[in-house]
Coordinates of C-alpha atoms and ligand atoms in Angstrom, one line a residue:
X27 CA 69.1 -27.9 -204.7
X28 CA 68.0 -28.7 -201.1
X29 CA 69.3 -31.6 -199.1
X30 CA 65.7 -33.0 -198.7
X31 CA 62.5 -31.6 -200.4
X32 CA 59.1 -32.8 -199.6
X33 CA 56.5 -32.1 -202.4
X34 CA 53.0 -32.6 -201.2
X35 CA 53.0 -35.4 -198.9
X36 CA 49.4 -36.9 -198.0
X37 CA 48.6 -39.2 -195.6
X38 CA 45.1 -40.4 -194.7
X39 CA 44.3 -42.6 -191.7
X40 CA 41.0 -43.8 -191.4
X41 CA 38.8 -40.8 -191.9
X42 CA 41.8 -38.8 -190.2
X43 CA 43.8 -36.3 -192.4
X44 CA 46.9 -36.9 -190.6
X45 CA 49.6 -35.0 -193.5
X46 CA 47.6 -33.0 -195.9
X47 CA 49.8 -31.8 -199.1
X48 CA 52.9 -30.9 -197.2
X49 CA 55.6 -29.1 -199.1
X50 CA 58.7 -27.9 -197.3
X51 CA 62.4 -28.2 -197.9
X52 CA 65.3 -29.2 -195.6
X53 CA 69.1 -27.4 -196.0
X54 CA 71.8 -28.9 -195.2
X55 CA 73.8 -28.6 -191.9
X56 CA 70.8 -26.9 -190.4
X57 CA 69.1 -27.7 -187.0
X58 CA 65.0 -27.5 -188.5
X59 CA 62.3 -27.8 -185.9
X60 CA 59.0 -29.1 -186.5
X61 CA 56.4 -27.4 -184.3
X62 CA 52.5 -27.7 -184.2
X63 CA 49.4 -28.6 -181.5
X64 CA 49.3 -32.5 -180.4
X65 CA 48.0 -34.3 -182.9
X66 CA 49.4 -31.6 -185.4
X67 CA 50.6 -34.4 -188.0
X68 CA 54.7 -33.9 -186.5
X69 CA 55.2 -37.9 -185.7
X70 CA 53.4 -38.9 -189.0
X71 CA 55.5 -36.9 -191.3
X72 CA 58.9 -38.2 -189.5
X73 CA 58.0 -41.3 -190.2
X74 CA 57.2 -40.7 -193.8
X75 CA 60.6 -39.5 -194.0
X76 CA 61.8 -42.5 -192.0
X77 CA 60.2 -45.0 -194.6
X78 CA 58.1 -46.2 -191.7
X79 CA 55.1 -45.0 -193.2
X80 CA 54.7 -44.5 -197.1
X81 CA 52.8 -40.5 -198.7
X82 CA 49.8 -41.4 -200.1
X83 CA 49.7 -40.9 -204.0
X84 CA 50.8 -37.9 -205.3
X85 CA 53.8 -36.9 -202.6
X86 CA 57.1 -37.0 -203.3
X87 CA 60.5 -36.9 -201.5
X88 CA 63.4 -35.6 -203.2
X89 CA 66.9 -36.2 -201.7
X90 CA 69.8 -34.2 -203.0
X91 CA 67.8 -33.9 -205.8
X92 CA 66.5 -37.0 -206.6
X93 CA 63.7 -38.3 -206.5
X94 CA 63.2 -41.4 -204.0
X95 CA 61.1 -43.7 -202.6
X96 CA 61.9 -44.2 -199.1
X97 CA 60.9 -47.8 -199.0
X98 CA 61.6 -48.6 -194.9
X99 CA 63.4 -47.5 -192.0
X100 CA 66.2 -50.1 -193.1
X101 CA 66.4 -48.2 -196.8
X102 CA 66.1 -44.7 -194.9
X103 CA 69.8 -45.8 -193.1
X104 CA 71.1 -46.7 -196.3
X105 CA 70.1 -43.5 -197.6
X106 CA 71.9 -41.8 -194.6
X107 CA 68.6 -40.8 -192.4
X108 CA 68.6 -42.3 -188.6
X109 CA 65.6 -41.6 -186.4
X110 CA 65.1 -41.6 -182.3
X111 CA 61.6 -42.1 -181.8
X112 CA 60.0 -40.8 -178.5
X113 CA 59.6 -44.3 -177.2
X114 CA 62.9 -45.9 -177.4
X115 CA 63.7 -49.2 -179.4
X116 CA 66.5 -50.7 -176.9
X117 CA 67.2 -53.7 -176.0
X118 CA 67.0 -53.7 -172.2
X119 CA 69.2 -56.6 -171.1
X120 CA 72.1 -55.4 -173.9
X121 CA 74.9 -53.6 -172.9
X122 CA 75.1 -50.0 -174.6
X123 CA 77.9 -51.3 -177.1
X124 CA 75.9 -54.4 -178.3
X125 CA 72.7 -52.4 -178.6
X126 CA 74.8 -50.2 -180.8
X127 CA 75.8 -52.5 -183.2
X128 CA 72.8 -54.7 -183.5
X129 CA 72.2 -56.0 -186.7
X130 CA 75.4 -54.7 -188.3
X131 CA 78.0 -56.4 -186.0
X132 CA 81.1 -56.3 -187.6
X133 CA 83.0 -59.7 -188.0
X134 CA 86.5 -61.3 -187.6
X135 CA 87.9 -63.5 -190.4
X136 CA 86.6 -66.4 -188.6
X137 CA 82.8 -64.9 -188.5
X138 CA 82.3 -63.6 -185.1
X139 CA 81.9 -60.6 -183.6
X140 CA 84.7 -58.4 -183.7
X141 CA 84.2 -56.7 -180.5
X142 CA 87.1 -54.9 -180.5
X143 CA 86.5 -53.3 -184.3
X144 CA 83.2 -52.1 -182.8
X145 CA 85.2 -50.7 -179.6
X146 CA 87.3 -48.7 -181.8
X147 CA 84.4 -47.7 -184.0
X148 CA 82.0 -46.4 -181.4
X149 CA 85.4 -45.0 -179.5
X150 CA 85.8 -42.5 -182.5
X151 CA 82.6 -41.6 -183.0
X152 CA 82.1 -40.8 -178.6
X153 CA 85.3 -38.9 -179.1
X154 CA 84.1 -36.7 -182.0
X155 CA 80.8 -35.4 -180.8
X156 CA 81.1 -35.7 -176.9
X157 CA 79.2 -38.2 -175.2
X158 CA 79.1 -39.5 -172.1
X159 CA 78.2 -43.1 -172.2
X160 CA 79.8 -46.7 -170.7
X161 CA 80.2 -49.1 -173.4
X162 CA 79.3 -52.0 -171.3
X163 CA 76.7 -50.7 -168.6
X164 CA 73.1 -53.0 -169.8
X165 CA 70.7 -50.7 -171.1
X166 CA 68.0 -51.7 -168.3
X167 CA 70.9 -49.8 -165.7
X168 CA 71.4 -46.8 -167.8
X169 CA 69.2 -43.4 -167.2
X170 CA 66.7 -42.1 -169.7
X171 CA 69.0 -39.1 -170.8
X172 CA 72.2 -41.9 -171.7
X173 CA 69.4 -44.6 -173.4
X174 CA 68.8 -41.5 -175.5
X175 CA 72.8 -40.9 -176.1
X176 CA 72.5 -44.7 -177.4
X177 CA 69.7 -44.0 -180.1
X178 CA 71.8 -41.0 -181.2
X179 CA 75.1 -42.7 -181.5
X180 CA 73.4 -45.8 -183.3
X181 CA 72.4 -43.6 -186.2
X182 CA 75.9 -42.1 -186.6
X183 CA 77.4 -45.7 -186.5
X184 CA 75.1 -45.9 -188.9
X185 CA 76.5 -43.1 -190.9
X186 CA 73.7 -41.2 -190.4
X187 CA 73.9 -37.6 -192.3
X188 CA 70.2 -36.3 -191.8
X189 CA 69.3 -37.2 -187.6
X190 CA 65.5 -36.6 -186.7
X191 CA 64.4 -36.9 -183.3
X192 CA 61.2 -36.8 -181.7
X193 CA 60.5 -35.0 -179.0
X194 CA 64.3 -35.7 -177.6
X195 CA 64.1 -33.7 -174.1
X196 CA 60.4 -34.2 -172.8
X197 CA 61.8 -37.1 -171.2
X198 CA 64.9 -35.3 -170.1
X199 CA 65.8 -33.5 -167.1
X200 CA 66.9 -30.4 -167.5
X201 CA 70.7 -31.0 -166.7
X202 CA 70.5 -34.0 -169.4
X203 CA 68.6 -31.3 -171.6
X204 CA 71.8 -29.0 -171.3
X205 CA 73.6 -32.0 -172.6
X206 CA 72.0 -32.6 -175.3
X207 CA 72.4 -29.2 -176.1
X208 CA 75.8 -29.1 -176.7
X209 CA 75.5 -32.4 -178.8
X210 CA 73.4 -31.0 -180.8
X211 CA 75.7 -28.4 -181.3
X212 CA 78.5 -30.4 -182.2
X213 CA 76.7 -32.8 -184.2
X214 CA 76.0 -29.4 -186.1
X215 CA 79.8 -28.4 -186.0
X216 CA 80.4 -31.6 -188.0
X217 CA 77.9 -30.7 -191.0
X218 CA 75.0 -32.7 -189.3
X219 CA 71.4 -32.2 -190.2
X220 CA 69.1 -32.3 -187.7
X221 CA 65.2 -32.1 -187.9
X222 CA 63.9 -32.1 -184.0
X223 CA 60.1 -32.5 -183.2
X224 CA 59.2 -30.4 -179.8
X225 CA 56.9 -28.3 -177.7
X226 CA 59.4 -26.2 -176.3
X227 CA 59.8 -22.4 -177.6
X228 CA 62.7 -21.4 -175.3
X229 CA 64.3 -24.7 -176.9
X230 CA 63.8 -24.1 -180.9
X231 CA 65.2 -20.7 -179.9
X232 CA 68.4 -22.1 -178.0
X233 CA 69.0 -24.4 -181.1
X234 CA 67.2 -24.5 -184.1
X235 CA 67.5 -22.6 -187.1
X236 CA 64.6 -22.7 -188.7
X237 CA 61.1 -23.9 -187.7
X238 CA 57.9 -25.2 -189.7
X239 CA 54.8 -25.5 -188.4
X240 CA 52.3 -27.4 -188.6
X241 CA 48.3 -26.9 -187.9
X242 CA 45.4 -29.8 -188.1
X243 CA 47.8 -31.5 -191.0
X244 CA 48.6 -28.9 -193.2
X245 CA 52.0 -26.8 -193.6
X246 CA 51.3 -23.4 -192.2
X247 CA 54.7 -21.8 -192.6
X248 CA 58.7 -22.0 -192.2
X249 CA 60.3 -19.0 -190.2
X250 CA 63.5 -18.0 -189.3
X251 CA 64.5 -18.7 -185.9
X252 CA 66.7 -16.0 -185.1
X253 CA 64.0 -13.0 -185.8
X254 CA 60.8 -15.0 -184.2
X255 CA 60.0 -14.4 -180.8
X256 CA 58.4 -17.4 -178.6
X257 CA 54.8 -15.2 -178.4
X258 CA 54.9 -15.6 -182.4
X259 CA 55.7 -18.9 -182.3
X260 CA 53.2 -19.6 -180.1
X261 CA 50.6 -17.7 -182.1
X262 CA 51.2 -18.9 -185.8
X263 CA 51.2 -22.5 -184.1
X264 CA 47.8 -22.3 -182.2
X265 CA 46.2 -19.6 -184.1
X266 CA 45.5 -17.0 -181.3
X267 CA 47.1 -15.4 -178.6
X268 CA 48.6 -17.8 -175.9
X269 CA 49.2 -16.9 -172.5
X270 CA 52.5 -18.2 -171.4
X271 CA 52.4 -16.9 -168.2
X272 CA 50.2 -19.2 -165.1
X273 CA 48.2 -16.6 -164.2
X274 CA 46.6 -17.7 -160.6
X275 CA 45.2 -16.1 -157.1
X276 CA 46.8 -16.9 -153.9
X277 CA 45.7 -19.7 -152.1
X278 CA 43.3 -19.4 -149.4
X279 CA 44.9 -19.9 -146.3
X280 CA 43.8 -21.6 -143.6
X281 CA 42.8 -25.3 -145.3
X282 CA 43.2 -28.3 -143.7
X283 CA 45.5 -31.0 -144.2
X284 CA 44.0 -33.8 -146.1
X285 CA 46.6 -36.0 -147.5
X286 CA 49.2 -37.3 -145.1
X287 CA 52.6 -39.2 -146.2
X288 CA 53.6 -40.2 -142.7
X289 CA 57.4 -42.1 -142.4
X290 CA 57.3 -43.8 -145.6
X291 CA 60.2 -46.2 -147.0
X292 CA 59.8 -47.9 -150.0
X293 CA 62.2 -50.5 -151.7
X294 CA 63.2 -49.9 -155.3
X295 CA 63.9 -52.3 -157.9
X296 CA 67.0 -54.0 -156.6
X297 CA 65.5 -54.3 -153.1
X298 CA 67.1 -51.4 -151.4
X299 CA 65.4 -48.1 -149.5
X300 CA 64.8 -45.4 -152.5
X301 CA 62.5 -43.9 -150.1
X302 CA 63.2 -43.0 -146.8
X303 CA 61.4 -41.8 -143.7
X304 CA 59.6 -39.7 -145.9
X305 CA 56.5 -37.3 -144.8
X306 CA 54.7 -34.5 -146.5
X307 CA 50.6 -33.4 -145.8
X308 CA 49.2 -31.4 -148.1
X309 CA 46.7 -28.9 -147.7
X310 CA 43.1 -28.3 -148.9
X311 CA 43.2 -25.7 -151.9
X312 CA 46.9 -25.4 -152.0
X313 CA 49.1 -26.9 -154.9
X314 CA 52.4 -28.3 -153.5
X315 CA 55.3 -28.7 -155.8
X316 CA 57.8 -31.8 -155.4
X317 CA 60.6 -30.7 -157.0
X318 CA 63.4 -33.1 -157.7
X319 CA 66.4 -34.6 -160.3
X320 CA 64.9 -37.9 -161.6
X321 CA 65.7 -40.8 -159.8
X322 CA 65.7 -39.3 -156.3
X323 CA 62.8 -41.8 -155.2
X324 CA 59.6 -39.8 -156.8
X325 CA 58.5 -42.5 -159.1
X326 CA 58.4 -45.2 -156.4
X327 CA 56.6 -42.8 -153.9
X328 CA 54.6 -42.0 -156.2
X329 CA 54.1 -46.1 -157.2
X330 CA 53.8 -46.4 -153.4
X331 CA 51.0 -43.9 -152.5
X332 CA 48.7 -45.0 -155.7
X333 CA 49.1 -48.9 -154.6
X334 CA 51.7 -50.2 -157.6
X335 CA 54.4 -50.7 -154.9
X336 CA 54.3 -51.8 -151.4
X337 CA 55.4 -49.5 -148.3
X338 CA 57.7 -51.4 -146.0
X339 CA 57.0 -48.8 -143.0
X340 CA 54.9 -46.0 -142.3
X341 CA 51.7 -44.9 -143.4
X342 CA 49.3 -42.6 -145.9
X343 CA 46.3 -41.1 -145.1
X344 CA 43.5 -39.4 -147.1
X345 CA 40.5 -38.0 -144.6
X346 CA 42.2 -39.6 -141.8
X347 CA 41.7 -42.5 -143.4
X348 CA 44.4 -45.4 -144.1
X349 CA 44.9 -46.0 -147.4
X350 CA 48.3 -47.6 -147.0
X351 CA 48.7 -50.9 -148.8
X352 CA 45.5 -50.7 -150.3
X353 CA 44.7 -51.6 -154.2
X354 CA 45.0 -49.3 -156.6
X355 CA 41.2 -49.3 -157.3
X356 CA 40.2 -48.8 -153.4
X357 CA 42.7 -45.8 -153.3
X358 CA 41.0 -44.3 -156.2
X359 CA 37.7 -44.7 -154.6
X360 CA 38.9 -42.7 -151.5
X361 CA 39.4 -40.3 -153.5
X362 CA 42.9 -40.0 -154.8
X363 CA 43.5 -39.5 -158.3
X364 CA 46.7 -39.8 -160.3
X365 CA 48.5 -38.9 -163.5
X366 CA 51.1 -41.6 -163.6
X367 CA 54.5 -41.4 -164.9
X368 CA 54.1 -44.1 -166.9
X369 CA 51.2 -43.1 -169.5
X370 CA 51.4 -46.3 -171.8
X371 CA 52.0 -48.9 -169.9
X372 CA 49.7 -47.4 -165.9
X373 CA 47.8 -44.7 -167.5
X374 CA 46.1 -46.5 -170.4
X375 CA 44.8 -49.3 -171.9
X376 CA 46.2 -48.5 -175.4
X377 CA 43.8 -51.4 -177.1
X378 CA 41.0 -50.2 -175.3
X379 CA 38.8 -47.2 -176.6
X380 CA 38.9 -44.1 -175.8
X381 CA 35.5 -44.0 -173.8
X382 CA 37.3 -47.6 -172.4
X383 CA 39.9 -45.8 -170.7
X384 CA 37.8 -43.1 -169.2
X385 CA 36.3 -45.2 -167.0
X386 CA 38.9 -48.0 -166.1
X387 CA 38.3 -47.8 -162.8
X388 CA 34.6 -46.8 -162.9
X389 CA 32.8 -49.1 -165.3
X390 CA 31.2 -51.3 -162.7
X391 CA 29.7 -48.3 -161.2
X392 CA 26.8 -46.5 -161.6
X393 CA 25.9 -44.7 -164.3
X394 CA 27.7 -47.0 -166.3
X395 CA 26.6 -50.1 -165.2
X396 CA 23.4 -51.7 -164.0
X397 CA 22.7 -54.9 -162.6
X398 CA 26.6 -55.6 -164.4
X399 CA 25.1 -54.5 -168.1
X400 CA 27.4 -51.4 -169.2
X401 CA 25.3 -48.7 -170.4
X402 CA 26.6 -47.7 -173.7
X403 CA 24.6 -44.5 -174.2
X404 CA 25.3 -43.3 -171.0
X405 CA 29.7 -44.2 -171.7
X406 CA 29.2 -42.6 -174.6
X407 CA 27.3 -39.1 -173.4
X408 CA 29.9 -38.9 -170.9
X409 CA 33.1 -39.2 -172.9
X410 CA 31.8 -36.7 -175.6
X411 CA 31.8 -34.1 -172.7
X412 CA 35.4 -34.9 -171.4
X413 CA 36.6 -34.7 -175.1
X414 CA 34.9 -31.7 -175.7
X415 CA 36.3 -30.1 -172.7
X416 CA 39.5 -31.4 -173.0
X417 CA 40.0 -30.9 -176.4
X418 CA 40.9 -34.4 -177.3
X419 CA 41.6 -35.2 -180.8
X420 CA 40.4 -36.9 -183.2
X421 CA 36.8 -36.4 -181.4
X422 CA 35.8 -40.1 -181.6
X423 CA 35.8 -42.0 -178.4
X424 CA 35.6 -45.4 -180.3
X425 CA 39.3 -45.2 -181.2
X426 CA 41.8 -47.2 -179.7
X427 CA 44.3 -45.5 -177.5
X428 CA 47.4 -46.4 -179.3
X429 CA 46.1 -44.6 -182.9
X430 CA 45.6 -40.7 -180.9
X431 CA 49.1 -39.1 -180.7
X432 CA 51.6 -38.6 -177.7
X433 CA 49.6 -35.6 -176.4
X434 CA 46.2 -36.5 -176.8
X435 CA 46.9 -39.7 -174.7
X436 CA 48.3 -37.5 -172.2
X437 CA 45.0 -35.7 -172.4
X438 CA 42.8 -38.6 -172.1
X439 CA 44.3 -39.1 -168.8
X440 CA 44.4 -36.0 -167.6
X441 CA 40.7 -36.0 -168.5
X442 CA 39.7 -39.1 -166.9
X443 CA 41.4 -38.2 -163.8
X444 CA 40.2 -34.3 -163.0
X445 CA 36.3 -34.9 -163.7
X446 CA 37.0 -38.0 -161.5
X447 CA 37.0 -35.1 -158.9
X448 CA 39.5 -36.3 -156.4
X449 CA 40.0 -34.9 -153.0
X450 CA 44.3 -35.6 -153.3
X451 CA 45.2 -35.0 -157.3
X452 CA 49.0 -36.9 -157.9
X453 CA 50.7 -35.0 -160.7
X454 CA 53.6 -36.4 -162.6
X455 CA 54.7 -34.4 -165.4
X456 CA 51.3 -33.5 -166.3
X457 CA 52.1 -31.6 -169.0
X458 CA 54.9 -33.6 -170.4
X459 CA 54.4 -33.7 -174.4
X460 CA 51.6 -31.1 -174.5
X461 CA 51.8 -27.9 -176.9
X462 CA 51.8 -25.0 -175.4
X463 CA 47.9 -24.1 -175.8
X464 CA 47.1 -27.4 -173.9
X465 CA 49.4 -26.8 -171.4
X466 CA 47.5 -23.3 -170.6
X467 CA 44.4 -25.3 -170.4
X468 CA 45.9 -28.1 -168.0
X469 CA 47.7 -25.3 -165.7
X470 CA 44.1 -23.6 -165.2
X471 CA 42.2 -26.7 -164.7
X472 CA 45.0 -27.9 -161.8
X473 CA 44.6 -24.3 -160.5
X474 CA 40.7 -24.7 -160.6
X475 CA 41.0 -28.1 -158.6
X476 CA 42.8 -26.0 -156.0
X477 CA 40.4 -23.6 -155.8
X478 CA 37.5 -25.8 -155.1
X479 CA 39.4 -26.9 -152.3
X480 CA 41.5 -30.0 -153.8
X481 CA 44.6 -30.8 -153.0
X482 CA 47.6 -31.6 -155.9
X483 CA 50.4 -32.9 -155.2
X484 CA 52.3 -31.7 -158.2
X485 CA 55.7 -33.6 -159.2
X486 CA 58.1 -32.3 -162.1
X487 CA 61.1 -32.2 -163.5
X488 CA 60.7 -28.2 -164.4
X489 CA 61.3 -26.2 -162.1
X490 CA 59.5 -23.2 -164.0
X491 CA 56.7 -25.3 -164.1
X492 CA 57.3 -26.0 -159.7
X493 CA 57.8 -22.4 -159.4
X494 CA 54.9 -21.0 -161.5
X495 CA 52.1 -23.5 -160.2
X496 CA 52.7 -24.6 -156.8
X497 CA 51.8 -22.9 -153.4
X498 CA 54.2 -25.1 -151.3
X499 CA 57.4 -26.3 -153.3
X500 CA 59.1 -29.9 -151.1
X501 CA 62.3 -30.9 -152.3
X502 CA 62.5 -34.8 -152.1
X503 CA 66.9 -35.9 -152.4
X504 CA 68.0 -39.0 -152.3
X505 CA 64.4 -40.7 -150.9
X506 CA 65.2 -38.2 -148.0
X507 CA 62.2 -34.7 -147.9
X508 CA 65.0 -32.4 -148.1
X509 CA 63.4 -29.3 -147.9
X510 CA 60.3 -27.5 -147.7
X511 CA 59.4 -24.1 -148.6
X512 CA 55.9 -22.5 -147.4
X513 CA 54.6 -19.7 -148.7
X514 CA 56.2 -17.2 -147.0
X515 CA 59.4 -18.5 -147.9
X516 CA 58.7 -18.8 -151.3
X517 CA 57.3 -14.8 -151.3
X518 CA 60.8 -14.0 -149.2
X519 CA 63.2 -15.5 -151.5
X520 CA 65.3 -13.8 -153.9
X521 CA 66.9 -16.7 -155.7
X522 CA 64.4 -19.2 -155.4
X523 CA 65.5 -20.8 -158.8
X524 CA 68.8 -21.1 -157.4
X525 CA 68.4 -22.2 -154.2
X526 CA 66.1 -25.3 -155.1
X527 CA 68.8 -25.8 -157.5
X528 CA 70.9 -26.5 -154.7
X529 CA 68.7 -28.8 -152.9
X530 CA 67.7 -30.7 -155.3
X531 CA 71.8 -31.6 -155.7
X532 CA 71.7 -32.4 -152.2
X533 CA 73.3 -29.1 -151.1
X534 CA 72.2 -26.6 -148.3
X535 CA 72.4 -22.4 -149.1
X536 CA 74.9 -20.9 -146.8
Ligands
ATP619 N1 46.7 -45.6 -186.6 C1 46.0 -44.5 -186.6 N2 44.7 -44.5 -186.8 C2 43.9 -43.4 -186.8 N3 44.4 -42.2 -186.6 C3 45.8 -42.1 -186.5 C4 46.6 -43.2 -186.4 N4 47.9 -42.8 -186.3 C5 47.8 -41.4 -186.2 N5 46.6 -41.0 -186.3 C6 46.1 -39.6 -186.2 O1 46.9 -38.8 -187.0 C7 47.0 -37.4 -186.4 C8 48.4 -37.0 -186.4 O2 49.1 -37.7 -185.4 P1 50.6 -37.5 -185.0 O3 51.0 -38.6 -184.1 O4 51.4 -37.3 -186.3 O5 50.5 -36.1 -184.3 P2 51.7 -35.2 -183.6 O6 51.7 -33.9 -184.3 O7 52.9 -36.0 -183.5 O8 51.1 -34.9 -182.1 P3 51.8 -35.0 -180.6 O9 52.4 -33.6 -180.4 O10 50.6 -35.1 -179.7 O11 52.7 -36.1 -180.6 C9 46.3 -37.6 -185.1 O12 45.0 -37.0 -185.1 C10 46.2 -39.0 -184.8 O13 45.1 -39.4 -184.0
MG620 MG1 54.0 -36.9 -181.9

């Protein structure tokens, strides 16, 4: 008898086969990865399990053996399932503790809140597995990687036996990703079950134990992690031969400089420099890499650059030209294109369409406008290409946004923003949430950019992914450029890894 057993489980969106008679089984104590392309059917069939969404007719969930009807995400905690979604469900001005206990607060005989029950509670439970969390920091202070340590320890206040989390570390950085590692591990040592949704081979290898993947809806197959290389993985999920390895030429020398970050210093949030002094040019066909821990003063440079946040001093130039302080839409139409941080809430409209959010900056111009009448064959001819290239799917560009999955909205942007054809490409985490076959496709498109003589300004988290693509790598450290690294000395060095390592901490090599 298997912990959890799901028996051909359906589920039909619109004219989309999302979960197409799934049957797999879940054992006990185990670490089980879901794997499969972007829009593979992973998030639908967690929520299934979740209650959040019901099987159509004829699937069945069996728990310990019984059959039941997970009714709702409330029911699913009663039955001992917690779920971290991607986007997390936190109440920003909360402190970590109250967000913990929301909705189940314990009481005092008089029928308040018995703070200091909860203390002890959430105390025993920190101590158990490991985490690293301040009860009382607010949840709008806290980094990504410890708002995820919340979700976690919510579901184990909750009693949680069965944890599944989506997608956990492609918001992480990779020393929060370490962490979560040896959570994972403990929550394992204490007879946890964990089902994890990701991308990442080299990650179902570090800690799952099996893995079932998924292709266009249907179940393909459940293998054993510890005799399955990342190459099979990669092929069973995709159905061919990926190549995992950036293959690229060098850059041609020689280009001129066409994007210039001259002196800038940006305010953050609470009104102090997160950016300071800072300068970088990039040059035609060359791809540099900003490589950087999160929260160093990348996301308000790039803010800055793109128009979403004012520069206090200095200046940025594209062609010579000043584009400091300008809109948003008069950067972009100088050229500079971006892939924003911040898909959901600066990269898309997620109730527009599809073929809507192609052209949110472009719809007044021609072709798709005339005399201010938008040109619906012409919107329409245009977005069928960039789906078809791009490989966006569900293939209709009349869908909203908000109903593609996590990947294929990355897609859409990346989309939108290469055939835009900028001069200067911004890249944040371009390939965060995409399987590996799209992220093959996305490295050779950025590489093709370069070689027609773009610029890309390429920021991200991984450093394999730094290393692999760029040209250039810059190492931005507390709002300071902190290093820089040209060609040569990226040929030259023999612990490159290591050494921006060390930068990025704010150290120097000896
Ligand atoms: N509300 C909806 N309306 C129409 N189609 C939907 C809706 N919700 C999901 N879908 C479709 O169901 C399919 C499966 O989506 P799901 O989010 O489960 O994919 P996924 O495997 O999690 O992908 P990703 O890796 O990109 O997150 C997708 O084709 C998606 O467009
Ligand atoms: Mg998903």
């Amino acid at each position: 008898m298997h912990l959890l057993e799901l028996k051909k489980i359906t589920r039909i969106i619109g004219n989309c086969v999302a979960n197409n008679n799934i049957s797999m089984h879940i054992v006990r104590g185990e670490v089980h990865a879901i794997l499969g392309e972007n829009g593979a059917g992973k998030s639908t069939l967690m929520k299934i399990i979740y209650g959040e969404h019901r099987s159509d007719p004829g699937g069945e969930i069996f728990l310990n053996g019984v059959k039941t009807d997970i009714a709702s995400p409330a029911h699913a905690i009663e039955l001992g399932i917690g779920m971290v979604y991607q986007h997390f469900r936190l109440i920003r001005p909360f402190t970590v503790l109250q967000n913990i206990i929301l909705g189940i607060e314990p009481k005092n005989i008089f029928g308040l809140i018995d703070y200091k029950k909860a203390r002890a509670d959430i105390k025993k439970i920190i101590d158990t597995y490991g985490f690293d969390v301040d009860l009382d920091q607010k949840i709008e202070d806290a980094t990504v990687g410890t708002q995820q340590r919340v979700e976690i320890i919510k579901t184990l206040y909750r009693n949680a036996e069965i944890i599944i989390l989506d997608e956990p570390t492609a918001v992480l950085t990779p020393q929060e990703i370490l962490d979560f590692y040896r959570i994972i591990k403990n929550l394992k040592g204490q007879g946890k079950t964990i089902i994890i949704v990701t991308h990442k081979l080299h990650e179902i290898k570090t800690i799952a134990d099996r893995c079932t993947i998924l292709r266009k809806g249907e179940y393909i197959s459940t293998l054993d992690v510890s005799v399955t290389s990342e190459e099979e993985l990669a092929r069973v999920m995709v159905g061919r031969n990926v190549n995992l390895k950036v293959s690229k030429t060098p850059p041609t020398l020689d280009g001129e400089i066409v994007f210039e970050i001259k002196n800038v210093t940006v305010f953050g949030n609470k009104n102090t420099p997160v950016v300071k002094d800072f300068s970088l040019s990039l040059k035609r066909g060359e791809i540099t890499g900003l490589a950087g821990i999160d929260g160093n003063g990348q996301s308000e440079l790039v803010q800055a650059i793109t128009g979403l946040r004012k520069i206090k001093t200095g200046s940025v130039l594209i062609n010579k030209m000043n584009i400091t302080n300008l809109t948003p839409k008069e950067i972009y139409q100088n050229k500079l294109g971006s892939i924003p941080e911040d898909r959901q809430r600066v990269g898309l409209v997620m109730d527009f369409k599809i073929k809507e959010n192609f052209v949110l900056q472009t719809i007044d111009d021609k072709p798709f406008s005339n005399y201010g009448f938008i040109l619906n064959r012409e919107l329409t001819n245009f977005s069928n290409q960039l789906i078809e290239r791009f490989d966006i799917r569900p293939t209709d560009s009349e869908l909203e946004a908000s109903k593609l999955s996590g990947g294929n909205q990355q897609k859409v942007i990346l989309a939108r923003e290469i055939f835009h054809n900028p001069d200067v490409l911004i890249a944040f985490q371009p390939t965060r949430g995409l399987d590996v076959g799209a992220i093959e496709y996305i490295h050779s498109e950025l590489i093709k950019l370069r070689d027609q003589g773009k610029a890309v300004l390429l920021i991200s988290y991984e450093l394999d992914e730094i290393i692999n693509l760029s040209d250039n790598i810059a190492v931005i450290h507390d709002g300071k450029l902190w290093a820089e690294l040209d060609q040569e000395k990226i040929k030259k060095s023999t612990s490159l890894k290591e050494d921006l390592g060390l930068f990025m901490a704010g150290g120097r090599p000896v």
